[in-house]
Amino acid sequence: MVARIFVTRMIPFWEEVSKPLVDAGHEVVMYPNHKPITREEIEIEIEKGYDGLLTLLTDKIDEGLLVHDKSGQLKVIANYAVGYDNIDIEACKKHNIKVANTPCDEVNESVAEFTWSLMLALTRRLPEAGEFMRNAAYRGWDPDIFVGRDMMGKTLGIAGMGRIGGMVARRAEGFGMRIEYYNRKPVEGVNYEYKARLEELLAQSDFVSLHVPLTAETRHLINKTNLHLFKKTAVLVNTARGPVVDEVEVGEALRAGMIAGYGADVFENEPDPHPELLLMENVLLTPHIASATEGARKKMGELAVLNLTEGLAGKEMPNLVRGL
Ligand code: DGY
């Protein structure tokens, strides 16, 4: 069957990765602007009738949008991301639409590497030191400048021992750290110390890294009721999803000296971090780039296209999300 597909935004390596769609003879319509499509624009597109969508995490796909698919033509959505909290899976189920994401080692490794970049940069004060050099402020070796924290022998607490959490943990072994993890249940084959209670993990860790998906259960997982349990010297890192922490309460904890640092690649209300965080020296924020490596981006594109071609051919999408 020749299908109509709408791509909500140009993705990297599109020319290379989209070949299977072209070969299958599908008609592909691409949003022409290099910015997130607006709600209104996507509603108008959906009304035109498409069999498949390639969406980004900036597109909110919910019941209010799906009702614009008046003839029920839409059958498959390939989300160009591992996380799919931008899509209401129950609404898709109701409309008989299959949804797939792009989980792969390339993304997982890339996010794990980035988590470490953030943790190291924050701990060793790289942004400040870089700024210092750019301002030509260096006057010669000084034992007292940019003194950071030690990592060797310290405890890394990982909240969410999925693939990315596991890759972050393995890298911590190389830094001579102790590793503990919190998860809903112990993970088979993982020999790091398991904590059944998040509170216990937070209280014992020198570094806490978040690797849970965003769900109703994990929204504001880190909040004022547990921020006071952290060591005052602890550093919190978030490369998962912004709303996993209560950003305002993290800001308050930083201001009150309840935690020593916060590194985040994701924000509660993207693209805008809580403004207070932008002003703090012990905070390092980056623009949701943890998976931004060439290898990861290319693989994400290949998988999104594969999910579309398979789904449109009536086969099971290789990365069909749970619950569909
Ligand atoms: C993901 O894949 O979920 C990342 O957050 C974006 O690449």
Coordinates of N, CA and C in Angstrom, one line a residue, residues 130-285:
G130 N 36.6 27.7 32.1 CA 36.7 28.1 30.7 C 36.4 29.6 30.5
E131 N 35.4 30.0 31.2 CA 35.1 31.4 31.2 C 36.2 32.3 31.7
F132 N 36.9 31.8 32.7 CA 38.0 32.5 33.4 C 39.1 32.7 32.3
M133 N 39.4 31.6 31.6 CA 40.4 31.7 30.5 C 40.0 32.6 29.4
R134 N 38.8 32.5 29.0 CA 38.3 33.4 27.9 C 38.4 34.9 28.3
N135 N 38.3 35.1 29.6 CA 38.4 36.5 30.1 C 39.8 36.9 30.4
A136 N 40.7 36.1 29.9 CA 42.2 36.3 30.1 C 42.5 36.6 31.6
A137 N 41.9 35.9 32.5 CA 42.0 36.2 34.0 C 43.2 35.3 34.6
Y138 N 43.7 34.4 33.8 CA 44.7 33.5 34.4 C 46.0 34.2 34.5
R139 N 46.6 34.2 35.8 CA 47.8 34.9 36.0 C 49.0 34.0 36.4
G140 N 48.8 32.7 36.3 CA 49.8 31.7 36.8 C 49.2 30.7 37.7
W141 N 49.9 29.6 37.9 CA 49.3 28.5 38.7 C 49.0 29.0 40.1
D142 N 47.8 28.6 40.5 CA 47.3 29.0 41.9 C 46.6 27.8 42.5
P143 N 47.2 27.3 43.6 CA 46.6 26.1 44.2 C 45.2 26.3 44.7
D144 N 44.7 27.5 44.7 CA 43.4 27.8 45.3 C 42.3 28.1 44.3
I145 N 42.6 27.9 43.0 CA 41.5 28.3 42.1 C 40.8 27.0 41.6
F146 N 39.5 27.2 41.4 CA 38.7 26.1 40.8 C 38.9 24.7 41.5
V147 N 39.0 24.7 42.8 CA 39.1 23.5 43.5 C 37.8 22.7 43.4
G148 N 37.8 21.5 42.8 CA 36.6 20.8 42.6 C 36.4 19.7 43.7
R149 N 35.5 18.7 43.4 CA 35.3 17.6 44.3 C 35.9 16.4 43.8
D150 N 36.2 15.5 44.7 CA 36.8 14.2 44.4 C 35.7 13.3 43.9
M151 N 36.0 12.3 43.1 CA 35.0 11.4 42.6 C 35.4 10.0 43.1
M152 N 36.7 9.7 43.0 CA 37.2 8.4 43.4 C 36.7 8.0 44.8
G153 N 36.2 6.8 44.9 CA 35.8 6.3 46.2 C 34.4 6.9 46.7
K154 N 33.8 7.8 45.9 CA 32.5 8.4 46.3 C 31.4 7.5 45.8
T155 N 30.2 7.7 46.3 CA 29.1 6.9 45.9 C 28.2 7.5 44.8
L156 N 28.0 6.8 43.7 CA 27.1 7.2 42.7 C 25.8 6.5 42.9
G157 N 24.7 7.2 43.1 CA 23.4 6.6 43.2 C 22.6 6.8 41.9
I158 N 22.2 5.7 41.4 CA 21.4 5.8 40.1 C 20.0 5.5 40.3
A159 N 19.1 6.4 40.0 CA 17.7 6.2 40.1 C 17.2 5.7 38.7
G160 N 16.8 4.4 38.6 CA 16.4 3.9 37.3 C 17.5 3.1 36.7
M161 N 17.5 1.8 36.9 CA 18.6 0.9 36.4 C 18.1 0.3 35.1
G162 N 17.8 1.1 34.1 CA 17.5 0.6 32.7 C 18.8 0.5 32.0
R163 N 18.7 0.5 30.6 CA 20.0 0.5 29.8 C 20.9 1.6 30.1
I164 N 20.3 2.9 30.1 CA 21.2 4.0 30.2 C 21.8 4.1 31.6
G165 N 20.9 3.8 32.6 CA 21.4 3.7 34.0 C 22.6 2.7 34.1
G166 N 22.5 1.6 33.5 CA 23.5 0.6 33.5 C 24.8 1.1 32.8
M167 N 24.7 1.8 31.7 CA 25.9 2.3 31.0 C 26.5 3.4 31.9
V168 N 25.8 4.2 32.5 CA 26.3 5.3 33.4 C 27.1 4.6 34.6
A169 N 26.5 3.5 35.1 CA 27.1 2.8 36.2 C 28.5 2.2 35.8
R170 N 28.5 1.6 34.6 CA 29.7 0.9 34.2 C 30.9 1.9 34.0
R171 N 30.5 3.1 33.6 CA 31.6 4.1 33.5 C 32.1 4.5 34.9
A172 N 31.2 4.5 35.8 CA 31.6 4.9 37.2 C 32.6 3.9 37.8
E173 N 32.5 2.7 37.3 CA 33.5 1.7 37.8 C 34.9 2.2 37.5
G174 N 35.1 2.7 36.3 CA 36.4 3.2 35.8 C 36.9 4.4 36.6
F175 N 35.9 5.1 37.3 CA 36.3 6.2 38.1 C 36.5 5.8 39.6
G176 N 36.4 4.5 39.8 CA 36.7 4.0 41.2 C 35.6 4.4 42.2
M177 N 34.3 4.5 41.7 CA 33.2 4.9 42.6 C 32.5 3.6 43.1
R178 N 31.8 3.8 44.2 CA 30.8 2.8 44.7 C 29.5 3.1 43.9
I179 N 28.8 2.1 43.6 CA 27.6 2.3 42.8 C 26.4 1.6 43.5
E180 N 25.3 2.4 43.7 CA 24.1 1.9 44.3 C 23.0 2.3 43.3
Y181 N 21.9 1.5 43.4 CA 20.8 1.9 42.5 C 19.4 1.7 43.1
Y182 N 18.5 2.5 42.7 CA 17.1 2.4 43.1 C 16.3 2.1 41.8
N183 N 15.5 1.1 42.0 CA 14.6 0.7 40.9 C 13.3 0.1 41.5
R184 N 12.3 0.0 40.7 CA 11.1 -0.6 41.3 C 11.4 -2.0 41.9
K185 N 12.2 -2.8 41.1 CA 12.6 -4.0 41.7 C 14.1 -4.3 41.3
P186 N 14.8 -5.2 42.0 CA 16.2 -5.4 41.6 C 16.2 -5.9 40.1
V187 N 17.3 -5.5 39.5 CA 17.4 -5.9 38.1 C 18.3 -7.2 38.0
E188 N 17.8 -8.2 37.3 CA 18.6 -9.4 37.2 C 19.9 -9.2 36.5
G189 N 20.9 -9.8 37.1 CA 22.3 -9.7 36.5 C 23.0 -8.4 36.8
V190 N 22.4 -7.5 37.6 CA 23.0 -6.3 38.0 C 23.5 -6.4 39.4
N191 N 24.8 -6.3 39.6 CA 25.3 -6.6 41.0 C 25.6 -5.4 41.9
Y192 N 25.3 -4.2 41.4 CA 25.5 -3.1 42.2 C 24.5 -3.2 43.4
E193 N 24.8 -2.4 44.4 CA 23.9 -2.5 45.6 C 22.5 -1.9 45.4
Y194 N 21.5 -2.7 45.6 CA 20.1 -2.3 45.3 C 19.5 -1.6 46.6
K195 N 18.8 -0.5 46.3 CA 18.1 0.1 47.4 C 16.6 0.1 47.0
A196 N 15.8 -0.5 47.8 CA 14.4 -0.6 47.5 C 13.7 0.8 47.8
R197 N 14.3 1.6 48.6 CA 13.8 2.9 48.9 C 14.6 4.0 48.3
L198 N 14.0 4.9 47.6 CA 14.7 6.0 47.0 C 15.4 6.8 48.1
E199 N 14.7 7.0 49.2 CA 15.2 7.9 50.2 C 16.6 7.4 50.7
E200 N 16.7 6.1 50.8 CA 18.0 5.5 51.3 C 19.1 5.8 50.3
L201 N 18.8 5.7 49.0 CA 19.8 6.0 47.9 C 20.2 7.4 48.0
L202 N 19.2 8.3 48.1 CA 19.5 9.8 48.2 C 20.4 10.1 49.4
A203 N 20.1 9.5 50.5 CA 20.8 9.9 51.7 C 22.3 9.4 51.7
Q204 N 22.6 8.3 50.9 CA 23.9 7.8 50.9 C 24.8 8.2 49.8
S205 N 24.2 8.9 48.8 CA 25.0 9.1 47.5 C 25.7 10.5 47.6
D206 N 26.9 10.5 46.9 CA 27.6 11.8 46.7 C 27.2 12.4 45.4
F207 N 26.8 11.5 44.5 CA 26.3 11.9 43.2 C 25.0 11.2 42.9
V208 N 24.0 11.8 42.4 CA 22.7 11.1 42.1 C 22.4 11.4 40.6
S209 N 22.2 10.3 39.9 CA 21.9 10.5 38.5 C 20.5 9.9 38.2
L210 N 19.7 10.6 37.4 CA 18.3 10.2 37.2 C 18.2 9.5 35.8
H211 N 17.6 8.3 35.8 CA 17.5 7.6 34.5 C 16.1 6.9 34.4
V212 N 15.1 7.5 34.9 CA 13.8 6.9 34.9 C 13.0 7.6 33.7
P213 N 12.0 6.8 33.1 CA 11.2 7.5 32.1 C 10.2 8.4 32.9
L214 N 9.7 9.4 32.2 CA 8.7 10.3 32.8 C 7.3 9.6 32.8
T215 N 6.8 9.3 33.9 CA 5.4 8.7 34.0 C 4.7 9.4 35.1
A216 N 3.4 9.1 35.4 CA 2.7 9.7 36.5 C 3.5 9.4 37.8
E217 N 4.0 8.2 37.9 CA 4.7 7.8 39.1 C 6.1 8.5 39.3
T218 N 6.7 8.9 38.2 CA 8.1 9.5 38.4 C 8.0 11.0 38.3
R219 N 6.9 11.6 38.0 CA 6.8 13.1 38.0 C 7.1 13.6 39.4
H220 N 8.1 14.6 39.4 CA 8.5 15.2 40.7 C 9.0 14.1 41.7
L221 N 9.7 13.1 41.1 CA 10.3 12.1 42.0 C 11.3 12.7 43.0
I222 N 12.0 13.8 42.5 CA 12.8 14.6 43.4 C 12.1 15.9 43.7
N223 N 11.8 16.0 45.0 CA 11.0 17.2 45.5 C 11.4 17.5 46.9
K224 N 10.8 18.5 47.5 CA 11.2 19.0 48.8 C 11.1 17.9 49.9
T225 N 10.2 16.9 49.7 CA 10.1 15.9 50.7 C 11.4 15.0 50.8
N226 N 12.1 15.0 49.7 CA 13.3 14.1 49.8 C 14.6 14.9 49.5
L227 N 14.5 16.2 49.1 CA 15.7 16.9 48.9 C 16.5 17.2 50.2
H228 N 15.8 17.2 51.3 CA 16.5 17.5 52.6 C 17.3 16.2 53.0
L229 N 17.0 15.1 52.3 CA 17.8 13.9 52.7 C 19.2 13.8 52.1
F230 N 19.3 14.6 51.0 CA 20.6 14.5 50.3 C 21.8 15.0 51.2
K231 N 23.0 14.5 50.9 CA 24.1 15.0 51.5 C 24.3 16.5 51.1
K232 N 24.7 17.4 51.9 CA 24.9 18.8 51.5 C 25.9 18.9 50.4
T233 N 26.8 17.9 50.3 CA 27.8 18.0 49.3 C 27.4 17.3 48.0
A234 N 26.2 16.8 47.9 CA 25.8 15.9 46.8 C 25.5 16.8 45.5
V235 N 25.8 16.1 44.4 CA 25.5 16.7 43.1 C 24.4 15.9 42.4
L236 N 23.4 16.5 41.9 CA 22.3 15.8 41.2 C 22.4 16.1 39.7
V237 N 22.2 15.0 39.0 CA 22.3 15.2 37.5 C 21.0 14.6 36.9
N238 N 20.4 15.4 35.9 CA 19.2 14.9 35.3 C 19.3 15.0 33.8
T239 N 19.5 13.8 33.2 CA 19.4 13.7 31.7 C 18.2 12.9 31.3
A240 N 17.3 12.7 32.2 CA 16.1 11.9 31.9 C 15.0 12.8 31.3
R241 N 14.2 13.3 32.1 CA 13.1 14.3 31.6 C 13.0 15.3 32.7
G242 N 12.8 16.6 32.3 CA 12.7 17.7 33.3 C 11.8 17.5 34.4
P243 N 10.5 17.1 34.2 CA 9.5 17.0 35.2 C 9.8 15.9 36.3
V244 N 10.9 15.1 36.0 CA 11.2 14.1 37.1 C 11.7 14.8 38.3
V245 N 12.1 16.1 38.2 CA 12.4 16.8 39.4 C 11.4 18.0 39.5
D246 N 11.2 18.5 40.7 CA 10.5 19.7 40.9 C 11.5 20.8 40.8
E247 N 11.6 21.5 39.7 CA 12.7 22.5 39.4 C 12.7 23.6 40.5
V248 N 11.5 24.1 40.8 CA 11.5 25.2 41.8 C 12.1 24.7 43.1
E249 N 11.7 23.5 43.5 CA 12.2 23.0 44.8 C 13.7 22.6 44.7
V250 N 14.2 22.2 43.6 CA 15.6 22.0 43.4 C 16.3 23.3 43.6
G251 N 15.8 24.4 43.0 CA 16.4 25.7 43.1 C 16.4 26.1 44.6
E252 N 15.3 25.9 45.3 CA 15.3 26.3 46.7 C 16.3 25.5 47.5
A253 N 16.5 24.2 47.2 CA 17.4 23.3 47.9 C 18.9 23.8 47.6
L254 N 19.1 24.3 46.4 CA 20.5 24.8 46.1 C 20.7 26.0 46.8
R255 N 19.7 26.9 46.9 CA 19.9 28.2 47.5 C 20.1 28.0 49.0
A256 N 19.4 27.0 49.6 CA 19.5 26.7 51.0 C 20.8 25.9 51.4
G257 N 21.5 25.5 50.3 CA 22.7 24.7 50.6 C 22.4 23.3 51.0
M258 N 21.2 22.8 50.6 CA 20.9 21.4 50.9 C 21.5 20.4 49.9
I259 N 21.8 20.9 48.7 CA 22.6 20.1 47.8 C 23.7 21.0 47.2
A260 N 24.7 20.4 46.7 CA 25.9 21.3 46.2 C 25.8 21.6 44.8
G261 N 25.1 20.9 44.0 CA 25.1 21.2 42.5 C 24.0 20.5 41.8
Y262 N 23.7 21.1 40.6 CA 22.6 20.5 39.8 C 23.1 20.6 38.3
G263 N 23.1 19.5 37.7 CA 23.4 19.5 36.2 C 22.2 18.9 35.5
A264 N 21.7 19.7 34.5 CA 20.5 19.2 33.8 C 20.5 19.5 32.3
D265 N 20.1 18.5 31.6 CA 20.0 18.6 30.1 C 18.5 18.8 29.7
V266 N 17.6 18.6 30.7 CA 16.2 18.6 30.4 C 15.5 19.5 31.5
F267 N 14.3 20.1 31.1 CA 13.7 21.0 32.0 C 12.2 20.8 32.1
E268 N 11.6 21.2 33.2 CA 10.2 21.0 33.4 C 9.3 21.6 32.3
N269 N 9.7 22.9 31.9 CA 8.9 23.5 30.8 C 9.8 23.9 29.7
E270 N 10.2 22.9 28.9 CA 11.2 23.2 27.8 C 10.5 24.1 26.8
P271 N 11.3 25.1 26.3 CA 12.7 25.2 26.4 C 13.2 26.1 27.6
D272 N 12.3 26.5 28.5 CA 12.7 27.4 29.6 C 12.9 26.8 30.9
P273 N 14.2 26.8 31.3 CA 14.5 26.3 32.7 C 13.9 27.3 33.7
H274 N 13.7 26.9 34.9 CA 13.3 27.8 36.0 C 14.4 28.9 36.1
P275 N 14.0 30.1 35.9 CA 15.0 31.2 35.8 C 16.0 31.3 36.9
E276 N 15.7 30.9 38.1 CA 16.6 31.0 39.2 C 17.9 30.1 38.9
L277 N 17.6 28.9 38.2 CA 18.7 28.0 38.0 C 19.7 28.6 37.1
L278 N 19.3 29.5 36.2 CA 20.2 30.1 35.2 C 21.2 31.0 35.9
L279 N 20.9 31.5 37.1 CA 21.8 32.4 37.7 C 22.8 31.8 38.7
M280 N 22.6 30.5 38.9 CA 23.5 29.9 40.0 C 24.8 29.3 39.4
E281 N 25.8 29.5 40.1 CA 27.1 29.1 39.6 C 27.3 27.5 39.7
N282 N 26.6 27.0 40.7 CA 26.8 25.5 40.9 C 25.7 24.7 40.1
V283 N 25.2 25.4 39.1 CA 24.2 24.7 38.2 C 24.8 24.7 36.8
L284 N 24.7 23.6 36.1 CA 25.1 23.6 34.7 C 24.0 23.0 33.9
L285 N 23.5 23.9 33.0 CA 22.3 23.5 32.1 C 22.8 23.4 30.7

